[in-house]
XYZ file of C-alpha atoms in Angstrom:
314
model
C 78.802 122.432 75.073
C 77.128 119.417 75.076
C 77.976 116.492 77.128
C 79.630 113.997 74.830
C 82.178 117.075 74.074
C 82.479 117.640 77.153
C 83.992 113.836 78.598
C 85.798 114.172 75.173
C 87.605 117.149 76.589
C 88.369 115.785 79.909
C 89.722 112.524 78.569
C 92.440 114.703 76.350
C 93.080 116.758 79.258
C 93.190 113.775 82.060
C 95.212 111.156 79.921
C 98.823 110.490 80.143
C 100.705 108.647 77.444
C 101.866 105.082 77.520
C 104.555 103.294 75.557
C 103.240 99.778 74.539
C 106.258 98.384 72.432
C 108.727 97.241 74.565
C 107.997 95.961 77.316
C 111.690 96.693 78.656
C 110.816 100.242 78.272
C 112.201 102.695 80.915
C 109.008 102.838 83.399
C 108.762 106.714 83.819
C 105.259 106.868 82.162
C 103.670 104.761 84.615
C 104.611 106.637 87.760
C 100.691 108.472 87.580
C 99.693 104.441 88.157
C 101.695 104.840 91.810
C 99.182 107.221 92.740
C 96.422 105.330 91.657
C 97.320 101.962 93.110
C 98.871 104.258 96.187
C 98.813 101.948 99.032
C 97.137 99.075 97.218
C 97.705 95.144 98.406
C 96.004 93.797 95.496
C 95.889 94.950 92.218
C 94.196 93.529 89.163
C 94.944 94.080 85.945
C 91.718 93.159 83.934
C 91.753 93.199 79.792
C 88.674 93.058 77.857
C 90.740 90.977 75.270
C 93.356 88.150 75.753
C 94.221 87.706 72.280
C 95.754 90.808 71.629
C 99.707 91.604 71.128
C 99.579 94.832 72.928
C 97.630 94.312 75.475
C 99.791 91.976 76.812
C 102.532 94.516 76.671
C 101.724 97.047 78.291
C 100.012 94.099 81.014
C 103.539 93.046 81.038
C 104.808 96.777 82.386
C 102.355 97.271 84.282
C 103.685 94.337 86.347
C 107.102 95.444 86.109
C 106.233 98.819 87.749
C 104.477 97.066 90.595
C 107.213 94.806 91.235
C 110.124 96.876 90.533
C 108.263 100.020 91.769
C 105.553 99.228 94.271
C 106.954 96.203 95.720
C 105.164 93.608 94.759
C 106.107 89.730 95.046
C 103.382 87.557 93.824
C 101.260 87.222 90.989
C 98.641 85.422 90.020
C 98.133 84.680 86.095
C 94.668 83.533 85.800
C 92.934 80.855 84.016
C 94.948 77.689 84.116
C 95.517 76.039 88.087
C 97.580 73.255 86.761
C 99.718 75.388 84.504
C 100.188 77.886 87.109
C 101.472 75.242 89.575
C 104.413 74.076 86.747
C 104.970 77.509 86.343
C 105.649 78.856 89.810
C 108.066 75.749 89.667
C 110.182 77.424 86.580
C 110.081 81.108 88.066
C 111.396 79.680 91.746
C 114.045 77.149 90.664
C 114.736 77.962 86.267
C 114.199 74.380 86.240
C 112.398 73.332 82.604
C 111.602 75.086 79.718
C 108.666 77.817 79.555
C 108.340 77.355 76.045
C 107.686 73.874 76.303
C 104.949 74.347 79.569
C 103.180 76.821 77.533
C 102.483 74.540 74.433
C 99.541 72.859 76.239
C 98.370 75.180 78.222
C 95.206 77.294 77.705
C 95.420 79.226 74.518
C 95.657 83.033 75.917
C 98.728 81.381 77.166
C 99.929 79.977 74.390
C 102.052 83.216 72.993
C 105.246 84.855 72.984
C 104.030 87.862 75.011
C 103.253 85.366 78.133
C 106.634 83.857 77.490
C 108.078 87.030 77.944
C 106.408 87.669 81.089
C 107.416 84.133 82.623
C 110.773 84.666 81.773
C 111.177 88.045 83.007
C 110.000 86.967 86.081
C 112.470 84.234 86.235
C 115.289 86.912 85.112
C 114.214 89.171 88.192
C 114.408 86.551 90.846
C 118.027 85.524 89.334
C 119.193 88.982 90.482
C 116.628 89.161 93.534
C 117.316 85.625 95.398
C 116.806 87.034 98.802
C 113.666 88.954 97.630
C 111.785 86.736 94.883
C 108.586 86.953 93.116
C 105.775 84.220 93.399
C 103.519 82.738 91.062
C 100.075 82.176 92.880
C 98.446 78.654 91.927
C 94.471 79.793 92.123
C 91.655 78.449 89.012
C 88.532 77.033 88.405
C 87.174 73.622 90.727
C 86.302 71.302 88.207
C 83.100 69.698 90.444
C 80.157 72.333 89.810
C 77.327 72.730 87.267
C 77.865 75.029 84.158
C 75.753 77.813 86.097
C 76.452 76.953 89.090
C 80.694 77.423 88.410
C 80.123 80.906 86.938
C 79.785 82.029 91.149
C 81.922 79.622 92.348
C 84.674 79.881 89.628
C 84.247 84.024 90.624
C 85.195 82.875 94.598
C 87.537 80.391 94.463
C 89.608 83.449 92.445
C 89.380 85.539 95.083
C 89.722 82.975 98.219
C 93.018 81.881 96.505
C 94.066 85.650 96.046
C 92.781 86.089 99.909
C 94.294 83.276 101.412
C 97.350 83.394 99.556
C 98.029 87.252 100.598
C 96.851 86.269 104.472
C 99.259 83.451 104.604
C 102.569 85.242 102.596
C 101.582 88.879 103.686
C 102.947 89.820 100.095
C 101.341 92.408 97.994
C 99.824 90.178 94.437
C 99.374 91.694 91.224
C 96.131 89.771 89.401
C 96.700 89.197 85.746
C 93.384 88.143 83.861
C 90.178 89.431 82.231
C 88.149 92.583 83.066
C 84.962 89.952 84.367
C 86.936 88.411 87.081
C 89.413 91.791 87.698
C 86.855 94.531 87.741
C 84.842 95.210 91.017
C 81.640 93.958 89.767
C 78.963 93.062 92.531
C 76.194 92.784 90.102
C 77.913 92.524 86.671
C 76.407 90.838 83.540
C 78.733 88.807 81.376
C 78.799 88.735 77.580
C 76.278 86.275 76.069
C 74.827 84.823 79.544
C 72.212 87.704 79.698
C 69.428 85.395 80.984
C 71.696 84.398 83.953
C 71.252 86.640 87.077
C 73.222 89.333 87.454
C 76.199 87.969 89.896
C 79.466 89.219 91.708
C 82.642 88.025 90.539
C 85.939 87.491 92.087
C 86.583 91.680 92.032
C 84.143 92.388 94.049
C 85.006 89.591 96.867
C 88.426 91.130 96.747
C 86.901 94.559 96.826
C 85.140 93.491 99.858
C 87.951 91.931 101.841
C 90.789 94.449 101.259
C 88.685 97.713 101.049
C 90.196 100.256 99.238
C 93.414 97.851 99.532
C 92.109 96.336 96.540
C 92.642 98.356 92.826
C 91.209 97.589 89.804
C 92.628 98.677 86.196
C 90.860 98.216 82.751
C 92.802 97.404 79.624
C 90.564 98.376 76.352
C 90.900 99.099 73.048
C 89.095 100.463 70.494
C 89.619 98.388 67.340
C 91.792 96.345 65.308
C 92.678 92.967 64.073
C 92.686 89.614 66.772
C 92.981 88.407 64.228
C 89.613 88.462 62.994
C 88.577 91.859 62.454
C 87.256 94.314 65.264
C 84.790 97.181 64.236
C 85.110 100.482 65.970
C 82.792 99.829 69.166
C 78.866 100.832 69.067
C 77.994 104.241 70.993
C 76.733 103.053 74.088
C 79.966 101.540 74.781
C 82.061 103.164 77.521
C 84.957 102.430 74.937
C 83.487 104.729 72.139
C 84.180 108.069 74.164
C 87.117 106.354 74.787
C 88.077 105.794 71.461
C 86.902 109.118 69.754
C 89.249 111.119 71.785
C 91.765 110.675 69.447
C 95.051 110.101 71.465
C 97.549 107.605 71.532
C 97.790 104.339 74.419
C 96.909 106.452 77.841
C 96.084 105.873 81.280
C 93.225 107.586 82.433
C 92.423 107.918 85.915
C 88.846 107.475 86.786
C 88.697 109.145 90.085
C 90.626 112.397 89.249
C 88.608 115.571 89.532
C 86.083 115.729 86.966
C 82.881 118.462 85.929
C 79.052 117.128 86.323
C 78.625 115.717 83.056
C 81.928 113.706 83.017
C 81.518 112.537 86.655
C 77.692 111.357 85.864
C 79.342 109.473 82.595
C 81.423 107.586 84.535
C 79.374 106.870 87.380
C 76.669 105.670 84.064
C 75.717 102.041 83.830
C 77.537 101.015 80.505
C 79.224 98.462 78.452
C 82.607 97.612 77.697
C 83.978 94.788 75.450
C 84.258 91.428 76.695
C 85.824 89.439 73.681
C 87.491 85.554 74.367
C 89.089 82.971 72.552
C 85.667 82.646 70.462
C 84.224 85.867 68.710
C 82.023 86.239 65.927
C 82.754 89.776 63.969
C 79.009 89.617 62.733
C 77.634 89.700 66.011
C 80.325 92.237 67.651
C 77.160 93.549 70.195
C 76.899 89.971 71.838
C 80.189 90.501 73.511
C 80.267 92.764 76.443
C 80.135 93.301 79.972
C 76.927 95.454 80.966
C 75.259 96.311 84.003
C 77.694 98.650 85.772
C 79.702 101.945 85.816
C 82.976 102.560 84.088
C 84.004 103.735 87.370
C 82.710 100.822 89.358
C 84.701 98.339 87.665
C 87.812 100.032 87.335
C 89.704 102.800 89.042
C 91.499 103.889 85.958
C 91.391 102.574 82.876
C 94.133 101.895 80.307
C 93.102 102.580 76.604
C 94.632 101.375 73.699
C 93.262 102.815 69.999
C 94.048 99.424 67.706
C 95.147 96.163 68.744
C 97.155 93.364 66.655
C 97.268 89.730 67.109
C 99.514 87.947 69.845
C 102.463 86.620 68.529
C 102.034 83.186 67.854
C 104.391 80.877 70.301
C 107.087 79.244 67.939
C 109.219 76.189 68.335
């Protein structure tokens, strides 16, 4: 049996299933997750796309698990300081309209999905008042060279994460993109391949909190974003991924595993990057590269086809 079969077999065998509809779902199909994140005080939660309806949903359980579940009380949604500061505001008092504060924001954030998220999180501390979650204010500085801010957008993340966990002592859940959530100390990002290879802000957090610190990939295979998505190339971590045929599953990347599976994952690989900006004719160009699947992530999520985000309305 050759190899390819053979990480085919152990993904069927390894997965568990995972409803991404509602993200009010009962959370029973997460519990494997517990024993992933075990006794975690970070965890990111890292997708390769930020445009994508279901994505966002089962990103969205994921955090209710670790809240409801774990105990978690902050989180940090990535990619927009200023935003983040109105927000907190709006999950700590209900004061203002979410729908409103997310109509100028960045545009991953412009969507229901996020809206849903915002406003569960103000529904939870309504019933929680003595126990509340927080919105962490951590993004980019503004006063560095285009090169230059790649490394020092990649530790400001993480010093915010650090100094806001040192300072609260709560356990954070990091929302945001596989190149800042995965624990990459020498990771290559999509269409900067003549940059150096540099760490980014999983690996700082990796450093600090030790095994404290867990890392989950969201994929997918294919679909419609909603320009189209081909299936992914071979030499894509996602392709074994994909071609195992199941439906949305969390895969565990430590469990026990044979040889040829264990030297698979422990491969240096590539796994979809895809922002705001994609160009379907030149699907290759956007990946993450220079790493294991199992150095990034310690499980991964998969999800077969994606959809759009659902457009925020008025």
């Amino acid at each position: 049996m050759d190899a390819t079969h053979l990480v085919r077999e152990w993904i069927v065998a390894t997965a568990r299933p995972l409803d991404i509809v509602d993200p009010s779902a009962p959370l029973t199909d997460l519990r494997p997750l517990g024993e992933i994140t075990g006794e975690a005080t970070v965890v990111g939660i890292g997708t390769s796309i930020r445009t994508a309806h279901e994505p966002s949903v089962l990103m969205h359980r994921i955090l209710r698990f670790l809240v409801e579940e774990m105990g978690f009380r902050s989180v940090l949604l990535e990619g927009d300081e200023t935003k983040s500061a109105e927000l907190a505001g709006y999950i700590r008092t209900g004061r203002g309209d979410p729908r409103e504060m997310l109509t100028d924001a960045r545009v991953f954030w412009r969507n229901e999905e996020i809206l849903g998220v915002l406003r569960w999180l103000r529904s939870y501390n309504e019933t929680h008042p003595a126990d509340p979650v927080r919105l962490v204010a951590a993004g980019e500085p503004q006063d560095a060279s285009w090169q230059e801010s790649l490394s020092a957008i990649e530790r400001h993340l993480a010093e915010g994460v650090i100094e806001w966990q040192e300072r609260t002592g709560d356990k954070i859940v990091y929302w945001g993109g596989i190149a800042h959530t995965g624990v990459g100390s020498r990771r290559l990002v999509t269409q900067h391949t003549s940059l150096e290879r540099q760490r980014n802000a999983g690996s700082y957090l990796r450093e600090r909190f030790g095994a404290g610190y867990r890392s989950v990939g969201v994929t997918f295979g294919n679909g419609t974003v909603p320009y189209e998505v081909p299936a992914p190339p071979a030499d894509y971590a996602e392709h074994n991924l994909l071609t195992a045929d199941l439906p949305p599953y969390l895969l565990d990347l430590h469990a026990e595993a044979p040889g040829p599976v264990r030297a698979w994952l422990d491969a240096p690989t590539k796994t979809r990057l895809i922002g705001p900006n994609y160009d379907p004719a030149n699907d290759a160009v956007y990946h993450l590269s220079g790493q294991a699947l199992a150095e990034w992530f310690d499980a991964v999520v998969h999800i077969p086809t994606v959809t759009p985000q659902w457009t925020l309305t008025g």
